[in-house]
mmCIF file of C-alpha atoms in Angstrom:
data_model
loop_
_atom_site.group_PDB
_atom_site.id
_atom_site.type_symbol
_atom_site.label_atom_id
_atom_site.label_comp_id
_atom_site.label_asym_id
_atom_site.label_seq_id
_atom_site.Cartn_x
_atom_site.Cartn_y
_atom_site.Cartn_z
ATOM 1 C CA MET A 30 0.000 0.000 0.000
ATOM 2 C CA THR A 31 1.454 3.353 -1.010
ATOM 3 C CA SER A 32 1.574 6.034 1.653
ATOM 4 C CA SER A 33 -1.048 8.735 1.347
ATOM 5 C CA ASP A 34 1.179 11.372 2.968
ATOM 6 C CA ALA A 35 2.092 13.008 -0.320
ATOM 7 C CA ILE A 36 -1.493 13.424 -1.493
ATOM 8 C CA GLU A 37 -2.491 17.066 -1.597
ATOM 9 C CA LYS A 38 -5.373 18.637 -3.364
ATOM 10 C CA VAL A 39 -4.670 21.331 -5.935
ATOM 11 C CA SER A 40 -6.808 24.422 -6.331
ATOM 12 C CA LEU A 41 -6.416 25.626 -9.901
ATOM 13 C CA VAL A 42 -7.258 29.238 -9.020
ATOM 14 C CA GLU A 43 -4.862 29.252 -6.087
ATOM 15 C CA LYS A 44 -2.011 27.815 -8.132
ATOM 16 C CA LEU A 45 -2.701 30.265 -10.952
ATOM 17 C CA SER A 46 -2.385 33.139 -8.471
ATOM 18 C CA LEU A 47 1.224 32.153 -7.775
ATOM 19 C CA PHE A 48 2.686 33.248 -11.095
ATOM 20 C CA SER A 49 2.121 35.798 -13.810
ATOM 21 C CA ASP A 50 4.596 34.989 -16.575
ATOM 22 C CA HIS A 51 3.353 33.804 -19.931
ATOM 23 C CA TRP A 52 4.188 30.660 -21.919
ATOM 24 C CA SER A 53 6.000 29.097 -18.982
ATOM 25 C CA PRO A 54 4.087 26.013 -17.817
ATOM 26 C CA LYS A 55 4.293 25.115 -14.116
ATOM 27 C CA ILE A 56 3.959 21.542 -12.920
ATOM 28 C CA VAL A 57 1.149 21.093 -10.386
ATOM 29 C CA GLY A 58 0.869 17.330 -10.344
ATOM 30 C CA GLU A 59 2.073 14.080 -11.793
ATOM 31 C CA LEU A 60 0.354 10.821 -12.471
ATOM 32 C CA ASN A 61 1.480 7.763 -14.333
ATOM 33 C CA ASP A 62 3.907 9.040 -17.003
ATOM 34 C CA SER A 63 2.337 12.474 -17.238
ATOM 35 C CA HIS A 64 2.524 15.931 -15.758
ATOM 36 C CA VAL A 65 -0.413 18.195 -15.038
ATOM 37 C CA LYS A 66 0.648 21.761 -15.751
ATOM 38 C CA LEU A 67 -0.855 25.217 -15.532
ATOM 39 C CA VAL A 68 0.146 27.979 -17.897
ATOM 40 C CA LYS A 69 -0.843 31.553 -18.658
ATOM 41 C CA LEU A 70 -0.855 32.399 -22.330
ATOM 42 C CA LYS A 71 -0.945 35.745 -24.056
ATOM 43 C CA GLY A 72 -0.112 36.459 -27.654
ATOM 44 C CA GLU A 73 1.090 34.006 -30.241
ATOM 45 C CA PHE A 74 3.262 30.969 -29.594
ATOM 46 C CA VAL A 75 5.341 29.166 -32.254
ATOM 47 C CA TRP A 76 4.261 26.515 -34.740
ATOM 48 C CA HIS A 77 5.426 23.144 -33.467
ATOM 49 C CA HIS A 78 4.485 19.537 -33.027
ATOM 50 C CA HIS A 79 5.396 16.766 -30.615
ATOM 51 C CA GLU A 80 6.849 13.667 -32.224
ATOM 52 C CA THR A 81 5.581 11.102 -29.746
ATOM 53 C CA GLU A 82 3.303 12.891 -27.312
ATOM 54 C CA ASP A 83 -0.388 13.723 -27.345
ATOM 55 C CA GLU A 84 -1.205 16.933 -25.520
ATOM 56 C CA LEU A 85 -4.381 18.073 -23.759
ATOM 57 C CA PHE A 86 -5.390 21.739 -23.428
ATOM 58 C CA LEU A 87 -8.239 22.629 -21.043
ATOM 59 C CA VAL A 88 -9.185 26.298 -20.829
ATOM 60 C CA ILE A 89 -9.706 27.407 -17.223
ATOM 61 C CA LYS A 90 -10.139 31.105 -17.940
ATOM 62 C CA GLY A 91 -10.394 33.171 -21.102
ATOM 63 C CA SER A 92 -10.275 31.677 -24.552
ATOM 64 C CA LEU A 93 -7.630 30.056 -26.701
ATOM 65 C CA LEU A 94 -7.272 29.695 -30.419
ATOM 66 C CA ILE A 95 -5.371 26.646 -31.577
ATOM 67 C CA ARG A 96 -4.419 27.013 -35.187
ATOM 68 C CA LEU A 97 -3.877 23.795 -37.142
ATOM 69 C CA ARG A 98 -2.485 23.743 -40.662
ATOM 70 C CA ASP A 99 -5.935 23.180 -42.143
ATOM 71 C CA ARG A 100 -8.289 24.854 -39.647
ATOM 72 C CA ASP A 101 -8.632 26.678 -36.352
ATOM 73 C CA ILE A 102 -10.082 25.439 -33.086
ATOM 74 C CA LYS A 103 -11.431 28.054 -30.693
ATOM 75 C CA LEU A 104 -11.622 26.963 -27.084
ATOM 76 C CA GLU A 105 -13.641 28.754 -24.435
ATOM 77 C CA GLU A 106 -13.675 28.221 -20.671
ATOM 78 C CA GLY A 107 -14.542 24.636 -19.805
ATOM 79 C CA GLU A 108 -13.546 23.313 -23.229
ATOM 80 C CA LEU A 109 -10.669 20.992 -23.968
ATOM 81 C CA VAL A 110 -8.930 19.605 -26.981
ATOM 82 C CA ILE A 111 -6.393 16.849 -27.450
ATOM 83 C CA ILE A 112 -3.730 17.481 -30.072
ATOM 84 C CA PRO A 113 -2.374 14.105 -31.199
ATOM 85 C CA ARG A 114 1.339 13.528 -31.679
ATOM 86 C CA GLY A 115 2.635 14.713 -35.025
ATOM 87 C CA VAL A 116 -0.022 17.385 -35.563
ATOM 88 C CA GLU A 117 1.407 20.861 -36.032
ATOM 89 C CA HIS A 118 -0.309 23.501 -33.945
ATOM 90 C CA LEU A 119 -0.001 27.146 -33.013
ATOM 91 C CA PRO A 120 -1.669 28.346 -29.800
ATOM 92 C CA ILE A 121 -2.793 31.983 -29.843
ATOM 93 C CA ALA A 122 -4.409 33.915 -26.997
ATOM 94 C CA SER A 123 -5.467 37.412 -27.990
ATOM 95 C CA GLU A 124 -6.261 38.114 -24.329
ATOM 96 C CA GLU A 125 -4.616 36.348 -21.398
ATOM 97 C CA ALA A 126 -5.842 32.774 -21.074
ATOM 98 C CA HIS A 127 -5.321 30.310 -18.235
ATOM 99 C CA VAL A 128 -4.875 26.743 -19.391
ATOM 100 C CA LEU A 129 -4.414 23.324 -17.858
ATOM 101 C CA LEU A 130 -2.086 21.062 -19.829
ATOM 102 C CA LEU A 131 -1.728 17.354 -19.557
ATOM 103 C CA GLU A 132 1.138 15.680 -21.345
ATOM 104 C CA PRO A 133 3.889 13.103 -20.883
ATOM 105 C CA LYS A 134 6.745 14.117 -18.608
ATOM 106 C CA THR A 135 9.036 14.036 -21.628
ATOM 107 C CA THR A 136 7.145 16.837 -23.396
ATOM 108 C CA LEU A 137 9.015 20.022 -24.273
ATOM 109 C CA ASN A 138 6.689 23.020 -24.625
ATOM 110 C CA THR A 139 7.907 23.934 -28.098
ATOM 111 C CA GLY A 140 8.049 20.336 -29.293
ATOM 112 C CA ASN A 141 10.287 19.908 -32.306
ATOM 113 C CA VAL A 142 11.206 23.596 -32.379
ATOM 114 C CA SER A 143 13.802 25.373 -30.296
ATOM 115 C CA SER A 144 12.981 29.036 -29.757
ATOM 116 C CA GLU A 145 13.173 31.770 -27.148
ATOM 117 C CA ARG A 146 9.877 30.326 -25.920
ATOM 118 C CA THR A 147 11.449 26.954 -25.122
ATOM 119 C CA VAL A 148 11.414 26.182 -21.393
ATOM 120 C CA ALA A 149 13.613 23.189 -20.708
ATOM 121 C CA GLU A 150 13.337 23.056 -16.930
ATOM 122 C CA LEU A 151 9.828 23.524 -15.583
ATOM 123 C CA GLN A 152 9.093 24.908 -12.144
ATOM 124 C CA ARG A 153 6.864 23.001 -9.739
ATOM 125 C CA ILE A 154 4.388 25.042 -7.765
ATOM 126 C CA MET B 112 2.354 13.975 -39.936
ATOM 127 C CA THR B 113 -0.785 12.698 -38.259
ATOM 128 C CA SER B 114 -4.085 13.775 -39.760
ATOM 129 C CA SER B 115 -5.956 16.430 -37.846
ATOM 130 C CA ASP B 116 -9.362 15.187 -39.039
ATOM 131 C CA ALA B 117 -10.167 13.443 -35.793
ATOM 132 C CA ILE B 118 -9.452 16.446 -33.608
ATOM 133 C CA GLU B 119 -12.598 17.778 -32.006
ATOM 134 C CA LYS B 120 -12.967 20.064 -29.075
ATOM 135 C CA VAL B 121 -14.899 18.856 -26.060
ATOM 136 C CA SER B 122 -17.207 21.084 -24.052
ATOM 137 C CA LEU B 123 -17.415 19.651 -20.553
ATOM 138 C CA VAL B 124 -20.846 21.154 -19.887
ATOM 139 C CA GLU B 125 -22.228 19.896 -23.199
ATOM 140 C CA LYS B 126 -20.917 16.378 -22.651
ATOM 141 C CA LEU B 127 -22.261 16.355 -19.102
ATOM 142 C CA SER B 128 -25.712 17.233 -20.445
ATOM 143 C CA LEU B 129 -25.778 13.978 -22.430
ATOM 144 C CA PHE B 130 -26.182 11.628 -19.483
ATOM 145 C CA SER B 131 -27.672 11.538 -16.034
ATOM 146 C CA ASP B 132 -26.684 8.211 -14.515
ATOM 147 C CA HIS B 133 -24.353 8.101 -11.537
ATOM 148 C CA TRP B 134 -21.031 6.283 -11.066
ATOM 149 C CA SER B 135 -20.810 5.386 -14.739
ATOM 150 C CA PRO B 136 -17.822 7.199 -16.294
ATOM 151 C CA LYS B 137 -18.079 8.160 -19.968
ATOM 152 C CA ILE B 138 -15.005 8.444 -22.157
ATOM 153 C CA VAL B 139 -14.691 11.882 -23.783
ATOM 154 C CA GLY B 140 -11.119 11.716 -25.010
ATOM 155 C CA GLU B 141 -7.941 9.735 -25.138
ATOM 156 C CA LEU B 142 -4.324 10.738 -25.144
ATOM 157 C CA ASN B 143 -1.189 8.696 -24.814
ATOM 158 C CA ASP B 144 -2.151 5.690 -22.666
ATOM 159 C CA SER B 145 -4.967 7.458 -20.871
ATOM 160 C CA HIS B 146 -8.645 8.193 -21.084
ATOM 161 C CA VAL B 147 -10.328 11.426 -20.137
ATOM 162 C CA LYS B 148 -13.694 10.628 -18.593
ATOM 163 C CA LEU B 149 -16.653 12.497 -17.206
ATOM 164 C CA VAL B 150 -18.779 11.104 -14.437
ATOM 165 C CA LYS B 151 -21.692 12.183 -12.266
ATOM 166 C CA LEU B 152 -21.444 11.053 -8.672
ATOM 167 C CA LYS B 153 -24.058 10.940 -5.969
ATOM 168 C CA GLY B 154 -23.890 9.037 -2.732
ATOM 169 C CA GLU B 155 -21.128 6.757 -1.567
ATOM 170 C CA PHE B 156 -18.950 4.592 -3.792
ATOM 171 C CA VAL B 157 -16.968 1.551 -2.590
ATOM 172 C CA TRP B 158 -13.558 1.402 -0.950
ATOM 173 C CA HIS B 159 -11.013 0.344 -3.554
ATOM 174 C CA HIS B 160 -7.564 0.961 -4.905
ATOM 175 C CA HIS B 161 -5.866 0.603 -8.259
ATOM 176 C CA GLU B 162 -2.812 -1.662 -8.266
ATOM 177 C CA THR B 163 -0.842 0.064 -10.997
ATOM 178 C CA GLU B 164 -2.724 3.210 -11.952
ATOM 179 C CA ASP B 165 -2.683 6.742 -10.605
ATOM 180 C CA GLU B 166 -6.018 8.504 -10.928
ATOM 181 C CA LEU B 167 -6.894 12.180 -11.243
ATOM 182 C CA PHE B 168 -10.185 13.673 -10.020
ATOM 183 C CA LEU B 169 -11.074 17.241 -11.038
ATOM 184 C CA VAL B 170 -14.358 18.626 -9.734
ATOM 185 C CA ILE B 171 -16.286 20.455 -12.454
ATOM 186 C CA LYS B 172 -19.454 21.049 -10.427
ATOM 187 C CA GLY B 173 -20.437 20.463 -6.834
ATOM 188 C CA SER B 174 -18.082 19.011 -4.258
ATOM 189 C CA LEU B 175 -16.539 15.638 -3.633
ATOM 190 C CA LEU B 176 -15.235 14.005 -0.504
ATOM 191 C CA ILE B 177 -12.477 11.482 -1.043
ATOM 192 C CA ARG B 178 -12.002 9.416 2.066
ATOM 193 C CA LEU B 179 -8.567 7.880 2.593
ATOM 194 C CA ARG B 180 -7.831 5.400 5.344
ATOM 195 C CA ASP B 181 -6.134 8.062 7.466
ATOM 196 C CA ARG B 182 -7.882 11.287 6.448
ATOM 197 C CA ASP B 183 -10.444 12.928 4.198
ATOM 198 C CA ILE B 184 -9.886 15.231 1.231
ATOM 199 C CA LYS B 185 -12.711 17.612 0.352
ATOM 200 C CA LEU B 186 -12.666 18.887 -3.199
ATOM 201 C CA GLU B 187 -14.659 21.867 -4.408
ATOM 202 C CA GLU B 188 -15.203 23.098 -7.957
ATOM 203 C CA GLY B 189 -11.913 23.778 -9.700
ATOM 204 C CA GLU B 190 -9.947 21.552 -7.345
ATOM 205 C CA LEU B 191 -8.183 18.333 -8.281
ATOM 206 C CA VAL B 192 -6.414 15.532 -6.531
ATOM 207 C CA ILE B 193 -4.259 12.683 -7.766
ATOM 208 C CA ILE B 194 -4.697 9.391 -5.950
ATOM 209 C CA PRO B 195 -1.518 7.353 -6.454
ATOM 210 C CA ARG B 196 -1.656 3.665 -7.276
ATOM 211 C CA GLY B 197 -2.095 1.480 -4.237
ATOM 212 C CA VAL B 198 -3.873 4.064 -2.081
ATOM 213 C CA GLU B 199 -7.303 2.977 -0.880
ATOM 214 C CA HIS B 200 -9.965 5.601 -1.396
ATOM 215 C CA LEU B 201 -13.701 6.040 -1.078
ATOM 216 C CA PRO B 202 -15.373 8.814 -3.098
ATOM 217 C CA ILE B 203 -18.503 10.285 -1.519
ATOM 218 C CA ALA B 204 -20.759 12.982 -2.970
ATOM 219 C CA SER B 205 -23.516 14.046 -0.599
ATOM 220 C CA GLU B 206 -25.030 16.099 -3.426
ATOM 221 C CA GLU B 207 -24.573 15.340 -7.114
ATOM 222 C CA ALA B 208 -21.067 16.182 -8.274
ATOM 223 C CA HIS B 209 -19.669 16.353 -11.806
ATOM 224 C CA VAL B 210 -16.110 15.140 -12.080
ATOM 225 C CA LEU B 211 -13.452 14.823 -14.761
ATOM 226 C CA LEU B 212 -11.290 11.720 -14.404
ATOM 227 C CA LEU B 213 -7.978 11.052 -16.002
ATOM 228 C CA GLU B 214 -6.530 7.583 -15.768
ATOM 229 C CA PRO B 215 -4.860 4.856 -17.825
ATOM 230 C CA LYS B 216 -7.071 3.070 -20.323
ATOM 231 C CA THR B 217 -6.637 -0.086 -18.282
ATOM 232 C CA THR B 218 -8.349 1.403 -15.215
ATOM 233 C CA LEU B 219 -11.471 -0.264 -13.881
ATOM 234 C CA ASN B 220 -13.670 2.144 -11.895
ATOM 235 C CA THR B 221 -13.828 -0.050 -8.810
ATOM 236 C CA GLY B 222 -10.131 -0.999 -8.992
ATOM 237 C CA ASN B 223 -9.386 -4.160 -7.046
ATOM 238 C CA VAL B 224 -13.002 -4.619 -6.003
ATOM 239 C CA SER B 225 -15.814 -6.130 -8.010
ATOM 240 C CA SER B 226 -19.223 -4.775 -7.049
ATOM 241 C CA GLU B 227 -22.551 -3.748 -8.509
ATOM 242 C CA ARG B 228 -20.817 -0.425 -9.157
ATOM 243 C CA THR B 229 -18.249 -2.031 -11.467
ATOM 244 C CA VAL B 230 -18.571 -0.820 -15.066
ATOM 245 C CA ALA B 231 -16.439 -2.991 -17.321
ATOM 246 C CA GLU B 232 -17.333 -1.475 -20.675
ATOM 247 C CA LEU B 233 -17.397 2.307 -20.738
ATOM 248 C CA GLN B 234 -19.486 4.311 -23.149
ATOM 249 C CA ARG B 235 -17.907 6.989 -25.342
ATOM 250 C CA ILE B 236 -19.828 10.212 -25.708
#
């Protein structure tokens, strides 16, 4: 039986109040091979894809446009989308958006692309 | 490059409007080795654990008590908890609660226990 000592609930709003930088996902939990992350987005990210990782975006606050090569997906609060591995995408938030991400621990935020937006070492909050 | 044809956004509220039964998780997405599920809970579940799977509960509406053997965790809307593999837990919702679950595709809702609450074949909505 695993110890339950390490189990702590996570308030999304409380965690989101702890940071204000954009495009820098913070780890708020881990399960199986994945991390649960929170991120604040504003502006346009970079086109990228993840070779071997599917990625979930759930909008907590605001709205998020995810541009694909052949169409756009507009997410509002309480909406999620899963971007399968290999699919190029470009997240855009015209106003600040708060987003929960779920993805394998191996996932780099900019996927196959290295840019000034790349965050190699994520903070845990 | 994977096709983007299958990518569809999921509105949690809309999906939750499609069913009313309790303790019967519906699959609303899959990524990597996991399923994203929505479930409506009311009343008391059964004590159980999952041998090899960590499980995430995120409360979308209402509140959820997760009883552990040594303490209770009370989750409100916008709060999540990850129950690691091996940890016995008993979900209780005194009023109806709407919950997002994230867990490996192999996960059985009642874990190590077989009961009238066991749902072997989950519906996709």
